[in-house]
Amino acid sequence: LFPGVRQAQWLTKTKLVEGLPPAVQGIVDNPALGLQELEERAKHAVSHARLWDTAQVAPRREQYCPVLFENLIHICRLMSGKYPSLSKRMLARNCRIAATWERESILLQVRGLSGILMNSMTPIPPVASKEEVLATKEHVLETFYPIAPTIDLQEVNVYKELNDTGQCFGDGYPYSHPHTLFFLESANVRTNRFRPEQLRAKMLMFAFGNALAKAKALHGDDPKVLEQPVVVQSIGTDGQLFQFMVFQLNTTDLVSNDGVKNLVWIDSDQNLYEKAQCVPEVKKRVVTKPAGISGFQPDTFKKFLALYLHGTV
Amino acid sequence: MAALGARRLLRPGQRWFSETVPGVPSPPASPLYPPLAASITAKSKAAKSRRLQRFNQRVHAAATVEEKLRLYGKLQRPKYMVYPQTFALNADRWYRSFTKTVLVPGMPPRAAAAKSPVAATGTTPEAGRAPEPGAQALGAAEVPQAAKTLEPAAGAAPYLDMGELRSLACDALLQESFYQNKKRPFLYRDQDHTPGPFLTQLVSTLAAFLSSRNPLLAASSLDLNPEVNYYWHHGEEVVVHGHRKGRVDPVRFQIDDNPHLQIRVPKQLPEVVPLESDLGDVPVIDHKPSKLPLFKKQYENKVFIGSKVADPCCYGHTQFHLLPDKLKRERFIRERLEDQIEVVYRSNGIASLFAWTAAQAMYQGFWSEADVTRPFVSQAVVTDGKYFAFFCYQLNTLALTAETIKNNPRKNICWGTDSKPLYDVVEDGSVKGFNDEVLLQLVRFLLNRPKEL
């Protein structure tokens, strides 16, 4: 799936914007949040996941990737002491997602386990202003002639066009708005893991699927331009590299190639730390690399936290 | 007769060989030879005790805690594997005798008194405190699932809002059991399907909610499915068969535990009762441990609290244990062993907490020859998804080996409750028969903190 994100863009009629949206960037830069003290805790979280968690010498990726994620989420959740509305969130693991749409007479469907989903009671406010949304009309989706855009997609006979957020939140489920999706690439063998580009494409497809299902649940099945765009965030990691994404669904009219497009902001390949040395490296009786985490980047954690807090701050 | 004659010639006080003048005390000479010590390699009791002393000195003199732990568990011999979650009959009596623990029913009195009072529904707030009943009551009343009567949660800031906590618990329960579309549970893995995720959700949301009141929680570390191990000696036995037959060996035990969830904190919980208190008797069991049944295996002697020594969160706060499908209540009732249901909870609480507190103490450098100077306190909640039992453990002594236990009056203490249900049944999107007491006890556990904070 070589032009992964570009293909996903065409399939979901989305315009790509590099970097995080200004609303999220504002949270990152906001000094009132006290993100400095959290750096120490984030460093401990990384050390715990990568170095201290196991009775053996070094944990494998299958172990440290989920542990790192849990530790970071734990730190983020503890912020609900300061922002009580954060307790209106619920994590759901192993949720299944299914969404269908038509794209220039090709029926597409997204199905599968979408990792870990965080739901909240209140939706995220739209990130892009109305002008920006209208401006996407001018944007032309790039096509990959002569490669058909549905290359590498599995063709399947679909008997039931399913559209639900997979959880089938029965009526009255209070946490009905998908907030953030988390993808953990934790396979030990490198070939079983997604490459960063493919991971971003996967994140985009699933975020789109969740947003579409939610939009259809809210506004019905007719394709139209949404008055209230639906925003879904997505974070993917393999334990060291983080990909951040904010997706805004502006329209469910996906059949035609023109008109208002959806928007996605992607911040890719953010390293949380450079190297985690479990045992000090010793060359000729001299310690060249001491044990510990080197090259810790607090900004990546700040972005993680900002995406978590987005919508309530 | 020649000897008799020779003796008569000697005056008393005179030596036979030397030429010293009698009456003058000999000058104090520095000993010409080093003091007599037993051999190190001989097959004698004195040699064995000398080897043991040398080993003890080596461990005492170890520079770092990791080195101490490595030396402590260096010698591998067959040892009894003690399982905290066991179906053995009356296992908690045996475990108490292995760990020298006194079981006190009910919760420690300190836990009830010192907590900030929880707003009982309907009590009027004290004069002078600006109550915020409006926002809280609306928030509590809007939640549709919980089938509680819609009492307005009268709460001012220091008071705990029971309605909010109840709604959090009910939301977690309903999400896992009702709202989320899950496949059918795997065979005999019912506990992973619903109660496991429910417990994780409940604890994580409650801990986050209460972190504003308890700064210790705000600095805590949450482990999912950690590993807790401890290795110790207690008592003596004679080796039965093999090339070491006939020798007297300490009885070795190892606990390898996997709690469902665990909270570790950087500061220690305060002691419940003073170090030397005596609150009861430790059961004495005359049989060999293998009669429990308990089986021996030889493998690595691990001491582990959930993370390595370098972690700053080296003290334990609360553990959460989920009972597996094999030990569910219906099975005991079917086999007419109703009294063993509580035994399961108790043995799990005692064994797991002993292992955790003792491993914490070893991380601080104490061991059986260097006994703890301050008590180590930890808490645990044992549940099978619906019934909750609460335990609080205070470790007063690590000296359980045959030599050190002789003059040791201290005993470890475990407070424990019986298992109570949190709710009756979940149907149609609502929770029926929610029990506030259990939630309150859980909240008290989570709010436990040292007095300075």
Short mmCIF file of C-alpha atoms in Angstrom, two decimals, chain B residues 82 84 86 88-103 234 253 281-287 289 292 294 339-340 342-348 350-351:
data_model
loop_
_atom_site.label_atom_id
_atom_site.label_comp_id
_atom_site.label_asym_id
_atom_site.label_seq_id
_atom_site.Cartn_x
_atom_site.Cartn_y
_atom_site.Cartn_z
CA VAL B 82 2.19 -21.51 47.22
CA PRO B 84 -2.77 -17.53 46.42
CA THR B 86 -6.35 -22.18 45.45
CA ALA B 88 -7.49 -26.44 48.76
CA LEU B 89 -9.71 -26.83 51.80
CA ASN B 90 -8.99 -24.50 54.69
CA ALA B 91 -6.04 -23.08 52.84
CA ASP B 92 -6.12 -19.83 54.75
CA ARG B 93 -5.18 -21.56 58.05
CA TRP B 94 -2.19 -23.15 56.40
CA TYR B 95 -1.14 -19.91 54.75
CA ARG B 96 -1.41 -18.09 58.03
CA SER B 97 0.88 -20.59 59.65
CA PHE B 98 3.40 -20.34 56.80
CA THR B 99 3.54 -16.57 56.98
CA LYS B 100 2.99 -16.09 60.73
CA THR B 101 -0.11 -14.00 60.17
CA VAL B 102 -2.96 -13.18 62.50
CA LEU B 103 -6.35 -12.76 60.86
CA HIS B 234 9.98 -21.15 57.29
CA PHE B 253 8.28 -21.48 49.81
CA ASP B 281 -2.85 -16.26 67.54
CA VAL B 282 -1.13 -17.80 64.61
CA PRO B 283 -2.50 -21.26 63.83
CA VAL B 284 -0.04 -24.09 64.35
CA ILE B 285 -0.27 -26.97 61.94
CA ASP B 286 1.50 -30.20 62.74
CA HIS B 287 1.46 -31.69 59.30
CA PRO B 289 3.00 -28.56 54.03
CA LEU B 292 -2.40 -29.20 52.03
CA LEU B 294 1.30 -28.28 48.14
CA ASP B 339 -17.87 -22.47 53.99
CA GLN B 340 -14.91 -22.71 51.66
CA GLU B 342 -14.77 -17.29 52.16
CA VAL B 343 -11.62 -19.35 52.56
CA VAL B 344 -10.82 -18.71 48.90
CA TYR B 345 -11.00 -14.96 49.36
CA ARG B 346 -9.03 -15.04 52.58
CA SER B 347 -6.24 -17.24 51.33
CA ASN B 348 -5.89 -15.09 48.24
CA ILE B 350 -3.23 -13.26 52.87
CA ALA B 351 -0.85 -14.93 50.45
#
